[in-house]
CSV table of C-alpha atoms in Angstrom, one decimal:
chain,number,residue,atom,x,y,z
H,120,UNK,CA,38.2,48.2,-22.8
H,121,UNK,CA,39.6,47.7,-19.4
H,122,UNK,CA,37.1,50.1,-18.0
H,123,UNK,CA,34.3,47.9,-19.4
H,124,UNK,CA,35.5,44.7,-17.9
H,125,UNK,CA,34.0,45.3,-14.4
H,126,UNK,CA,30.6,46.1,-15.9
H,127,UNK,CA,30.8,43.0,-18.1
H,128,UNK,CA,31.8,40.8,-15.2
H,129,UNK,CA,28.9,42.3,-13.1
H,130,UNK,CA,26.5,41.7,-15.9
H,131,UNK,CA,27.6,38.1,-16.4
H,132,UNK,CA,27.5,37.5,-12.6
H,133,UNK,CA,24.0,38.8,-12.4
H,134,UNK,CA,22.8,36.7,-15.3
H,135,UNK,CA,24.5,33.6,-13.7
H,136,UNK,CA,22.7,34.3,-10.5
H,137,UNK,CA,19.3,34.6,-12.3
H,138,UNK,CA,20.0,31.2,-14.1
H,139,UNK,CA,20.9,29.6,-10.7
H,140,UNK,CA,17.7,30.9,-9.1
H,141,UNK,CA,15.6,29.7,-12.0
H,142,UNK,CA,17.3,26.3,-12.0
H,143,UNK,CA,16.9,26.0,-8.3
H,144,UNK,CA,13.2,26.8,-8.4
H,145,UNK,CA,12.7,24.3,-11.3
H,146,UNK,CA,14.4,21.5,-9.4
H,147,UNK,CA,12.5,22.2,-6.3
H,148,UNK,CA,9.2,22.3,-8.2
H,149,UNK,CA,9.9,19.0,-9.8
H,150,UNK,CA,11.0,17.4,-6.5
H,151,UNK,CA,7.9,18.7,-4.7
H,152,UNK,CA,5.5,17.6,-7.4
H,153,UNK,CA,7.1,14.2,-7.5
H,154,UNK,CA,6.8,13.9,-3.7
H,155,UNK,CA,3.1,14.8,-3.7
H,156,UNK,CA,2.2,13.4,-7.1
H,157,UNK,CA,-0.7,11.2,-6.0
H,158,UNK,CA,-2.2,13.9,-3.8
H,159,UNK,CA,-2.0,16.4,-6.7
H,160,UNK,CA,-3.5,13.8,-9.1
H,161,UNK,CA,-6.5,13.1,-6.9
H,162,UNK,CA,-7.1,16.4,-5.2
H,163,UNK,CA,-6.3,18.8,-8.1
H,164,UNK,CA,-6.3,17.1,-11.5
H,165,UNK,CA,-9.2,14.6,-10.9
H,166,UNK,CA,-11.1,17.3,-9.0
H,167,UNK,CA,-10.9,19.6,-12.0
H,168,UNK,CA,-11.3,17.2,-14.9
H,169,UNK,CA,-13.4,14.3,-13.5
H,170,UNK,CA,-15.6,16.1,-10.9
H,171,UNK,CA,-15.7,19.5,-12.6
H,172,UNK,CA,-15.1,21.0,-9.2
H,173,UNK,CA,-12.8,23.8,-10.2
H,174,UNK,CA,-13.2,25.8,-7.0
H,175,UNK,CA,-11.9,23.1,-4.7
H,176,UNK,CA,-9.2,22.1,-7.2
H,177,UNK,CA,-7.9,25.7,-7.1
H,178,UNK,CA,-8.2,25.8,-3.3
H,179,UNK,CA,-6.2,22.6,-3.0
H,180,UNK,CA,-3.6,23.9,-5.4
H,181,UNK,CA,-3.3,27.0,-3.3
H,182,UNK,CA,-2.8,24.8,-0.2
H,183,UNK,CA,0.0,22.8,-1.8
H,184,UNK,CA,1.6,25.9,-3.2
H,185,UNK,CA,1.7,27.5,0.2
H,186,UNK,CA,3.3,24.5,1.8
H,187,UNK,CA,5.8,24.2,-1.0
H,188,UNK,CA,6.8,27.9,-0.4
H,189,UNK,CA,7.2,27.3,3.4
H,190,UNK,CA,9.4,24.2,2.7
H,191,UNK,CA,11.5,26.1,0.2
H,192,UNK,CA,12.1,28.9,2.7
H,193,UNK,CA,13.2,26.4,5.4
H,194,UNK,CA,15.6,24.6,3.1
H,195,UNK,CA,17.1,27.8,1.7
H,196,UNK,CA,17.3,30.0,4.8
H,197,UNK,CA,17.8,27.5,7.7
H,198,UNK,CA,20.9,26.9,9.7
H,199,UNK,CA,22.6,23.5,9.3
H,200,UNK,CA,21.0,22.1,12.5
H,201,UNK,CA,17.5,23.2,11.5
H,202,UNK,CA,18.2,21.9,8.0
H,203,UNK,CA,19.1,18.5,9.4
H,204,UNK,CA,16.1,18.4,11.6
H,205,UNK,CA,13.7,19.5,8.8
H,206,UNK,CA,15.2,16.9,6.4
H,207,UNK,CA,14.8,14.1,9.0
H,208,UNK,CA,11.1,14.9,9.7
H,209,UNK,CA,10.3,15.5,6.0
H,210,UNK,CA,11.9,12.2,5.1
H,211,UNK,CA,10.0,10.3,7.8
H,212,UNK,CA,6.6,11.6,6.7
H,213,UNK,CA,7.5,11.3,3.0
H,214,UNK,CA,8.5,7.7,3.5
H,215,UNK,CA,5.3,6.8,5.3
H,216,UNK,CA,3.2,8.3,2.5
H,217,UNK,CA,5.3,6.9,-0.3
H,218,UNK,CA,5.4,3.4,1.1
H,219,UNK,CA,1.6,3.3,1.4
H,220,UNK,CA,1.3,4.7,-2.1
H,221,UNK,CA,3.8,2.2,-3.4
H,222,UNK,CA,2.0,-0.8,-1.9
H,223,UNK,CA,-1.7,0.2,-2.2
H,224,UNK,CA,-1.7,3.0,-4.8
H,225,UNK,CA,-3.6,5.5,-2.8
H,226,UNK,CA,-2.9,8.3,-0.3
H,227,UNK,CA,-3.1,8.5,3.5
H,228,UNK,CA,-6.1,10.4,5.0
H,229,UNK,CA,-7.5,10.3,8.5
H,230,UNK,CA,-9.3,7.0,8.0
H,231,UNK,CA,-6.3,5.3,6.6
H,232,UNK,CA,-4.1,6.6,9.3
H,233,UNK,CA,-6.4,5.2,12.0
H,234,UNK,CA,-6.2,1.8,10.2
H,235,UNK,CA,-2.4,2.0,10.0
H,236,UNK,CA,-2.1,2.8,13.7
H,237,UNK,CA,-4.4,-0.1,14.6
H,238,UNK,CA,-2.3,-2.5,12.5
H,239,UNK,CA,1.0,-1.1,13.6
H,240,UNK,CA,1.8,-4.3,15.5
H,241,UNK,CA,2.0,-6.1,12.1
H,242,UNK,CA,4.7,-3.8,10.8
H,243,UNK,CA,7.4,-6.4,11.1
H,244,UNK,CA,5.5,-9.0,9.1
H,245,UNK,CA,4.4,-6.3,6.6
H,246,UNK,CA,8.0,-5.1,6.1
H,247,UNK,CA,9.2,-8.6,5.4
H,248,UNK,CA,6.2,-9.2,3.0
H,249,UNK,CA,6.6,-5.9,1.2
H,250,UNK,CA,10.3,-5.4,1.4
H,251,UNK,CA,10.7,-4.5,-2.3
H,252,UNK,CA,8.0,-1.8,-2.2
H,253,UNK,CA,9.5,-0.4,1.0
H,254,UNK,CA,12.9,-0.2,-0.7
H,255,UNK,CA,11.5,1.5,-3.8
H,256,UNK,CA,9.7,4.0,-1.6
H,257,UNK,CA,12.9,4.7,0.3
H,258,UNK,CA,14.8,5.2,-2.9
H,259,UNK,CA,12.1,7.7,-4.1
H,260,UNK,CA,12.3,9.7,-0.9
H,261,UNK,CA,16.1,9.7,-1.1
H,262,UNK,CA,15.9,11.1,-4.6
H,263,UNK,CA,13.5,13.9,-3.4
H,264,UNK,CA,15.7,14.8,-0.4
H,265,UNK,CA,18.8,14.9,-2.6
H,266,UNK,CA,17.1,17.3,-5.0
H,267,UNK,CA,16.0,19.5,-2.1
H,268,UNK,CA,19.6,19.6,-0.8
H,269,UNK,CA,20.8,20.5,-4.3
H,270,UNK,CA,18.4,23.4,-4.3
H,271,UNK,CA,19.8,24.4,-1.0
H,272,UNK,CA,23.4,24.3,-2.3
H,273,UNK,CA,22.4,26.4,-5.3
H,274,UNK,CA,20.2,29.1,-3.6
H,275,UNK,CA,21.6,29.4,-0.1
H,276,UNK,CA,25.0,30.9,-1.1
H,277,UNK,CA,23.2,33.5,-3.3
H,278,UNK,CA,21.5,35.0,-0.3
H,279,UNK,CA,23.5,34.0,2.8
H,280,UNK,CA,27.1,33.8,1.6
H,281,UNK,CA,29.5,34.3,4.4
H,282,UNK,CA,26.8,34.8,7.0
H,283,UNK,CA,27.0,32.8,10.3
H,284,UNK,CA,23.6,31.2,11.1
H,285,UNK,CA,24.2,28.8,13.9
H,286,UNK,CA,21.3,27.4,16.0
H,287,UNK,CA,21.2,25.1,19.0
H,288,UNK,CA,19.6,21.7,18.7
H,289,UNK,CA,16.8,22.4,21.1
H,290,UNK,CA,15.9,25.6,19.2
H,291,UNK,CA,16.2,23.8,15.9
H,292,UNK,CA,13.8,21.0,17.1
H,293,UNK,CA,11.4,23.6,18.5
H,294,UNK,CA,11.3,25.5,15.2
H,295,UNK,CA,10.7,22.4,13.1
H,296,UNK,CA,8.0,21.0,15.4
H,297,UNK,CA,6.3,24.3,15.3
H,298,UNK,CA,6.4,24.3,11.6
H,299,UNK,CA,5.0,20.8,11.3
H,300,UNK,CA,2.2,20.9,13.9
H,301,UNK,CA,1.1,24.5,13.8
H,302,UNK,CA,1.0,24.5,10.1
H,303,UNK,CA,-0.9,21.2,10.2
H,304,UNK,CA,-3.5,22.6,12.6
H,305,UNK,CA,-3.9,25.8,10.5
H,306,UNK,CA,-4.4,23.7,7.3
H,307,UNK,CA,-7.0,21.5,9.0
H,308,UNK,CA,-8.8,24.4,10.5
H,309,UNK,CA,-8.9,26.2,7.1
H,310,UNK,CA,-9.9,23.0,5.2
H,311,UNK,CA,-6.8,22.9,3.1
H,312,UNK,CA,-5.1,19.6,2.3
H,313,UNK,CA,-1.9,18.7,3.9
H,314,UNK,CA,1.1,17.6,1.8
H,315,UNK,CA,3.1,14.4,2.2
H,316,UNK,CA,6.2,16.1,3.8
H,317,UNK,CA,4.3,16.7,7.1
H,318,UNK,CA,0.9,15.1,6.9
H,319,UNK,CA,1.9,11.8,8.6
H,320,UNK,CA,2.6,13.5,12.0
H,321,UNK,CA,-0.6,15.6,12.1
H,322,UNK,CA,-2.8,12.7,11.0
H,323,UNK,CA,-1.2,10.4,13.6
H,324,UNK,CA,-1.6,12.9,16.4
H,325,UNK,CA,-5.3,13.5,15.6
H,326,UNK,CA,-6.0,9.8,15.2
H,327,UNK,CA,-4.3,8.9,18.6
H,328,UNK,CA,-6.1,11.6,20.6
H,329,UNK,CA,-9.5,11.9,18.9
H,330,UNK,CA,-12.6,11.2,21.0
H,331,UNK,CA,-15.9,9.7,20.1
H,332,UNK,CA,-19.4,10.6,21.4
H,333,UNK,CA,-21.0,8.2,23.9
H,334,UNK,CA,-23.4,5.9,22.2
H,335,UNK,CA,-26.8,5.2,23.6
H,336,UNK,CA,-27.6,1.7,24.7
H,337,UNK,CA,-29.6,-0.4,22.2
H,338,UNK,CA,-31.9,-3.2,23.3
H,339,UNK,CA,-31.0,-6.5,21.7
H,340,UNK,CA,-34.6,-7.8,21.7
H,341,UNK,CA,-37.2,-6.0,19.6
H,342,UNK,CA,-39.4,-3.8,21.7
H,343,UNK,CA,-42.3,-3.2,19.3
H,344,UNK,CA,-43.5,-6.7,18.2
H,345,UNK,CA,-44.9,-7.8,15.9
H,346,UNK,CA,-43.8,-4.8,13.7
H,347,UNK,CA,-40.4,-6.3,13.0
H,348,UNK,CA,-38.3,-4.9,10.2
H,349,UNK,CA,-37.4,-7.7,7.8
H,350,UNK,CA,-35.9,-5.6,5.0
H,351,UNK,CA,-33.0,-3.1,4.9
H,352,UNK,CA,-32.6,-0.8,1.8
H,353,UNK,CA,-29.2,0.6,1.1
H,354,UNK,CA,-29.1,3.8,-1.0
H,355,UNK,CA,-25.6,4.3,-2.5
H,356,UNK,CA,-24.7,7.6,-4.3
H,357,UNK,CA,-21.9,6.7,-6.8
H,358,UNK,CA,-21.9,10.1,-8.5
H,359,UNK,CA,-18.5,11.8,-9.2
H,360,UNK,CA,-19.9,15.3,-9.7
H,361,UNK,CA,-19.0,18.2,-7.5
H,362,UNK,CA,-22.6,18.2,-6.1
H,363,UNK,CA,-22.8,14.5,-5.4
H,364,UNK,CA,-19.5,13.9,-3.7
H,365,UNK,CA,-17.2,15.7,-1.3
H,366,UNK,CA,-13.7,14.5,-1.9
H,367,UNK,CA,-11.7,17.5,-0.6
């Protein structure tokens, strides 16, 4: 019987580790889905069910899955300084997206980001006017961050118990900025959607530094009188099919 005790303990320890891994992955999946709920709703679920665009729905799903995997790796494997830096940047982008979602019910894309940056001077008044939605958004982000840290506390000891993994602040910041901006550029170049944990930074950078083509001068007075246009016809395509709309 005594000879069997080590084997029993090892078996129980192995099963316990498997349970911890499954629990950690489930918690992370719930937190990540909650963080990106609106994006997943519009770009995956509605894409699939309403537009019938299964190809883009699957492509968007792959993009979110890839970003979730990268974030999970960072939270589980990073040193404490990198973890703090990652958490700070993720919280900032998540709060920006969640606050907009809480107030207006949509998600931030490049057009919305340009508008937000244009109206940034009104942030003080907006914060006072929408204080409650801002607080709710902050609470939601706090819940997500806490769940990510719980996942870290569960999974990190299983793979890195007793290992020293110290990193300087400059290196930590460099790693995180590389993760955010390089991954953002790769996603934009490949046409994949960017998730809420990093999208605010990439969208802001592109909005601030984008350039527009020079417009040719237009004569104010008509040059071909008397053939003056007196009617304008607007043709609006309101279809929601995959062929009639491009909502990637």
